[in-house]
Amino acid sequence: MNDVSAGNSAYMHAIDIIGQENKVMYNIIKRNYFHHFTTGCTIGGNVNFVFGNIFSNVVVSPNEQQSQSPWAISLASWTLSSVNFVAKNNWVCNNTIYNTDAYSILLDRADSDSSSVIPHIPLTRSTRIRHQEWG
């Protein structure tokens, strides 16, 4: 098991998987302890696997100029300088998430992305998910 934390850093993603369609695929992130970090872990690309991890103690960054996104996982597509980054067909399962300053998981998509972001998630009493609504 890898032990990943921000240490003395005021801004840190524990891990990010980000890429264009069919460019970032088949990554396996398993059995890690991600803790005491300040910014959500983006799980993007397509057909990536994140399981058996612990995400804990995700807090708001004290640096106001930094992104204020203290959730454990962000399943989101986005666009940067007209380049589309996807989040499709990724498997995020059997992870333990606790003590986050915001949602456990954020589901979101770029305005240019017409695909669905509603996954099949077995909800439990302790699951906190925010699904971003679009106009």
XYZ file of N, CA and C in Angstrom:
405
model
N 0.848 -1.175 0.000
C 0.000 0.000 0.000
C 0.893 1.238 0.000
N 0.586 2.168 -0.891
C 1.281 3.458 -0.909
C 0.607 4.408 0.064
N 1.382 5.196 0.771
C 0.875 6.189 1.712
C 1.157 7.561 1.101
N 0.081 8.252 0.661
C 0.233 9.519 -0.052
C -0.469 10.618 0.727
N 0.276 11.656 1.146
C -0.328 12.779 1.858
C 0.346 14.077 1.413
N -0.294 15.195 1.756
C 0.223 16.505 1.343
C 1.406 16.959 2.187
N 1.595 16.375 3.348
C 2.674 16.838 4.207
C 2.466 18.296 4.571
N 3.458 19.144 4.343
C 3.349 20.571 4.658
C 2.787 21.413 3.516
N 2.446 20.784 2.403
C 1.911 21.513 1.258
C 0.491 21.986 1.538
N 0.170 23.204 1.119
C -1.172 23.754 1.321
C -2.096 23.455 0.140
N -1.583 22.820 -0.914
C -2.406 22.516 -2.088
C -1.888 21.231 -2.717
N -2.744 20.209 -2.789
C -2.277 18.938 -3.323
C -3.432 18.072 -3.774
N -3.316 17.474 -4.970
C -4.176 16.394 -5.446
C -3.425 15.107 -5.091
N -4.079 14.155 -4.511
C -3.388 12.896 -4.205
C -3.065 12.138 -5.484
N -3.998 12.168 -6.445
C -3.773 11.526 -7.743
C -4.745 12.119 -8.747
N -4.349 12.195 -9.991
C -5.222 12.620 -11.080
C -4.974 11.733 -12.288
N -6.051 11.362 -12.947
C -5.987 10.671 -14.229
C -6.760 11.575 -15.183
N -6.085 12.211 -16.112
C -6.716 13.195 -16.992
C -6.201 12.972 -18.409
N -7.123 12.941 -19.378
C -6.658 12.809 -20.748
C -7.755 12.862 -21.774
N -7.334 12.959 -23.023
C -8.257 12.951 -24.137
C -8.734 11.519 -24.393
N -9.841 11.431 -25.133
C -10.430 10.116 -25.391
C -9.421 9.180 -26.046
N -9.353 7.973 -25.513
C -8.474 6.895 -25.980
C -6.982 7.216 -25.851
N -6.634 8.206 -25.048
C -5.219 8.542 -24.813
C -4.761 8.139 -23.411
N -5.685 8.092 -22.458
C -5.361 7.705 -21.078
C -6.299 6.561 -20.715
N -5.803 5.333 -20.829
C -6.664 4.161 -20.671
C -5.970 3.065 -19.868
N -6.799 2.261 -19.240
C -6.378 1.026 -18.562
C -5.380 1.241 -17.431
N -5.473 2.372 -16.759
C -4.683 2.588 -15.551
C -5.385 1.898 -14.393
N -4.631 1.316 -13.512
C -5.180 0.653 -12.325
C -4.592 1.331 -11.095
N -5.471 1.894 -10.281
C -5.067 2.541 -9.028
C -5.710 1.728 -7.918
N -4.918 0.970 -7.175
C -5.503 0.105 -6.148
C -4.641 0.051 -4.895
N -5.331 -0.163 -3.765
C -4.720 -0.356 -2.449
C -3.747 0.760 -2.048
N -4.243 2.001 -2.086
C -3.464 3.168 -1.662
C -4.159 3.848 -0.502
N -3.397 4.546 0.298
C -3.935 5.359 1.383
C -3.653 6.809 1.037
N -4.682 7.533 0.529
C -4.587 8.938 0.169
C -5.204 9.732 1.308
N -4.421 10.598 1.951
C -4.951 11.280 3.131
C -4.325 12.654 3.323
N -5.050 13.495 4.078
C -4.595 14.841 4.420
C -4.139 15.601 3.181
N -5.049 15.696 2.195
C -4.795 16.502 1.009
C -5.933 17.499 0.835
N -5.807 18.428 -0.128
C -6.709 19.578 -0.164
C -7.569 19.700 -1.413
N -7.334 18.910 -2.422
C -8.064 19.088 -3.673
C -8.441 17.737 -4.255
N -9.673 17.651 -4.764
C -10.210 16.393 -5.257
C -9.359 15.704 -6.303
N -9.414 14.402 -6.291
C -8.688 13.569 -7.246
C -9.564 13.384 -8.484
N -9.131 13.887 -9.626
C -9.897 13.749 -10.861
C -9.636 12.382 -11.471
N -10.720 11.669 -11.725
C -10.626 10.379 -12.400
C -11.247 10.576 -13.774
N -10.411 10.697 -14.783
C -10.863 10.936 -16.141
C -10.267 9.917 -17.087
N -10.118 10.309 -18.349
C -9.694 9.365 -19.364
C -10.830 8.387 -19.603
N -10.523 7.223 -20.135
C -11.563 6.226 -20.299
C -11.034 4.823 -20.020
N -11.893 4.038 -19.420
C -11.635 2.651 -19.014
C -10.434 2.579 -18.061
N -10.524 3.325 -16.975
C -9.532 3.270 -15.908
C -10.190 2.653 -14.677
N -9.407 2.105 -13.784
C -9.926 1.355 -12.643
C -9.341 1.901 -11.341
N -10.219 2.296 -10.412
C -9.800 2.822 -9.114
C -10.562 2.031 -8.066
N -9.868 1.180 -7.322
C -10.563 0.335 -6.347
C -9.656 -0.021 -5.173
N -10.302 -0.308 -4.052
C -9.576 -0.754 -2.868
C -8.704 0.312 -2.224
N -9.017 1.581 -2.436
C -8.230 2.682 -1.883
C -8.942 3.290 -0.683
N -8.196 4.026 0.121
C -8.758 4.804 1.221
C -8.471 6.273 0.921
N -9.526 7.092 0.908
C -9.414 8.540 0.738
C -9.899 9.159 2.040
N -9.045 9.869 2.748
C -9.479 10.414 4.037
C -8.890 11.797 4.297
N -9.618 12.551 5.130
C -9.168 13.861 5.603
C -8.816 14.801 4.450
N -9.830 15.069 3.619
C -9.684 16.008 2.516
C -10.241 17.344 2.991
N -9.395 18.350 3.069
C -9.794 19.635 3.653
C -9.641 20.767 2.635
N -10.336 21.864 2.869
C -10.232 23.045 2.013
C -8.825 23.622 2.110
N -8.258 23.976 0.964
C -6.931 24.584 0.950
C -6.975 25.936 1.644
N -5.994 26.251 2.480
C -5.949 27.572 3.113
C -5.565 28.680 2.122
N -5.068 28.296 0.938
C -4.704 29.271 -0.091
C -5.939 29.595 -0.924
N -6.486 30.780 -0.748
C -7.714 31.147 -1.437
C -7.560 31.228 -2.951
N -6.362 31.456 -3.458
C -6.164 31.527 -4.900
C -6.176 30.137 -5.543
N -6.132 29.094 -4.745
C -6.158 27.732 -5.255
C -7.595 27.255 -5.421
N -7.762 26.195 -6.162
C -9.067 25.581 -6.338
C -9.620 25.133 -4.995
N -10.852 25.472 -4.714
C -11.494 25.069 -3.464
C -12.392 23.868 -3.764
N -11.815 22.703 -3.806
C -12.555 21.491 -4.167
C -12.189 20.330 -3.243
N -12.599 20.412 -1.980
C -12.192 19.389 -1.008
C -13.082 18.143 -0.997
N -13.270 17.539 -2.162
C -13.955 16.253 -2.206
C -12.911 15.200 -2.534
N -13.233 13.961 -2.243
C -12.246 12.904 -2.452
C -12.029 12.621 -3.935
N -13.133 12.491 -4.688
C -13.037 12.077 -6.091
C -13.902 12.982 -6.953
N -13.372 13.375 -8.093
C -14.114 14.121 -9.098
C -14.150 13.280 -10.366
N -15.358 12.855 -10.742
C -15.544 12.159 -12.009
C -16.082 13.210 -12.968
N -15.207 13.790 -13.777
C -15.602 14.953 -14.562
C -14.857 15.027 -15.879
N -15.579 15.471 -16.904
C -14.939 15.847 -18.156
C -14.779 17.363 -18.131
N -13.861 17.896 -18.899
C -13.679 19.334 -18.940
C -12.935 19.725 -20.206
N -12.972 21.004 -20.498
C -12.342 21.546 -21.695
C -11.352 22.625 -21.280
N -10.166 22.565 -21.856
C -9.138 23.557 -21.578
C -8.516 23.962 -22.909
N -8.583 25.227 -23.250
C -8.032 25.737 -24.514
C -8.521 24.921 -25.713
N -9.802 24.663 -25.743
C -10.514 23.904 -26.792
C -10.085 22.435 -26.896
N -9.383 21.919 -25.913
C -9.044 20.500 -25.859
C -10.006 19.836 -24.882
N -10.669 18.761 -25.352
C -11.637 18.053 -24.515
C -10.976 16.914 -23.752
N -11.159 16.912 -22.453
C -10.676 15.847 -21.591
C -11.895 15.049 -21.151
N -11.860 13.739 -21.353
C -13.035 12.903 -21.123
C -12.986 12.215 -19.762
N -14.145 11.715 -19.378
C -14.276 10.847 -18.201
C -15.350 9.830 -18.554
N -14.935 8.723 -19.160
C -15.885 7.736 -19.678
C -15.500 6.324 -19.257
N -16.511 5.558 -18.933
C -16.358 4.122 -18.690
C -15.265 3.790 -17.670
N -15.117 4.640 -16.683
C -14.151 4.380 -15.620
C -14.842 3.625 -14.502
N -14.115 2.760 -13.866
C -14.636 1.968 -12.745
C -14.040 2.508 -11.453
N -14.883 3.030 -10.599
C -14.472 3.508 -9.282
C -15.332 2.750 -8.288
N -14.756 1.766 -7.623
C -15.573 0.905 -6.758
C -14.756 0.387 -5.570
N -15.490 0.032 -4.530
C -14.908 -0.558 -3.323
C -13.790 0.284 -2.711
N -13.988 1.606 -2.709
C -13.073 2.529 -2.048
C -13.708 2.987 -0.744
N -12.897 3.319 0.224
C -13.391 3.893 1.475
C -13.101 5.383 1.448
N -14.155 6.187 1.674
C -14.021 7.639 1.657
C -14.592 8.173 2.958
N -13.796 8.956 3.696
C -14.322 9.547 4.922
C -13.627 10.855 5.259
N -14.360 11.678 5.991
C -13.886 12.967 6.488
C -13.435 13.895 5.356
N -14.407 14.282 4.514
C -14.150 15.269 3.465
C -14.892 16.552 3.829
N -14.301 17.710 3.506
C -14.940 18.991 3.805
C -16.121 19.278 2.878
N -16.227 18.583 1.765
C -17.359 18.755 0.851
C -17.880 17.362 0.509
N -18.313 17.173 -0.711
C -18.888 15.900 -1.131
C -17.826 14.808 -1.178
N -18.240 13.581 -1.025
C -17.309 12.474 -1.204
C -16.912 12.352 -2.665
N -17.926 12.443 -3.550
C -17.701 12.306 -4.989
C -18.439 13.428 -5.706
N -17.773 14.097 -6.646
C -18.402 15.109 -7.477
C -18.551 14.552 -8.879
N -19.767 14.577 -9.424
C -20.031 14.192 -10.808
C -20.271 15.469 -11.598
N -19.511 15.668 -12.666
C -19.641 16.903 -13.423
C -19.220 16.641 -14.867
N -19.529 17.600 -15.744
C -19.078 17.473 -17.126
C -18.898 18.857 -17.726
N -18.095 18.912 -18.768
C -17.873 20.159 -19.486
C -19.140 20.536 -20.237
N -19.336 21.823 -20.460
C -20.495 22.280 -21.225
C -20.524 21.675 -22.622
N -19.372 21.374 -23.183
C -19.284 20.811 -24.530
C -19.516 19.301 -24.571
N -19.655 18.671 -23.410
C -19.804 17.213 -23.319
C -21.279 16.866 -23.217
N -21.787 16.146 -24.202
C -23.205 15.781 -24.197
C -23.454 14.389 -23.634
N -22.407 13.703 -23.220
C -22.584 12.354 -22.681
C -23.111 12.408 -21.251
N -23.691 11.323 -20.826
C -24.262 11.240 -19.484
C -23.163 11.072 -18.445
N -23.360 11.691 -17.289
C -22.426 11.489 -16.189
C -23.088 10.718 -15.050
N -24.289 10.235 -15.270
C -24.997 9.507 -14.232
C -24.536 8.046 -14.263
N -23.693 7.658 -13.329
C -23.211 6.271 -13.302
C -24.159 5.389 -12.500
N -23.896 4.134 -12.506
C -24.629 3.199 -11.666
C -23.866 3.097 -10.347
N -24.355 3.798 -9.334
C -23.670 3.845 -8.046
C -24.580 3.233 -6.986
N -24.141 2.160 -6.342
C -24.932 1.632 -5.225
C -24.812 2.583 -4.034
N -25.908 3.207 -3.676
C -25.868 4.184 -2.592
C -26.074 3.513 -1.249
N -25.341 3.980 -0.264
C -25.521 3.524 1.100
C -25.864 4.736 1.945
N -26.178 4.525 3.185
C -26.536 5.644 4.050
C -25.385 6.633 4.206
N -24.156 6.196 4.007
C -23.016 7.088 4.216
C -22.502 7.727 2.921
N -23.118 7.428 1.786
C -22.657 7.970 0.522
C -23.154 9.396 0.337
N -22.235 10.338 0.086
C -22.595 11.725 -0.205
C -22.063 12.065 -1.588
N -22.979 12.300 -2.505
C -22.576 12.582 -3.888
C -23.243 13.872 -4.326
N -22.513 14.705 -5.016
C -23.094 15.906 -5.616
C -23.068 15.727 -7.121
N -24.226 15.860 -7.721
C -24.325 15.806 -9.169
C -24.586 17.220 -9.645
N -23.683 17.761 -10.426
C -23.830 19.119 -10.929
C -24.979 19.177 -11.913
N -25.876 20.119 -11.718
C -27.024 20.282 -12.622
C -26.669 21.262 -13.736
N -27.216 21.027 -14.908
C -26.999 21.904 -16.047
C -28.308 22.502 -16.475
N -28.260 23.771 -16.942
C -29.439 24.506 -17.365
C -30.015 23.891 -18.583
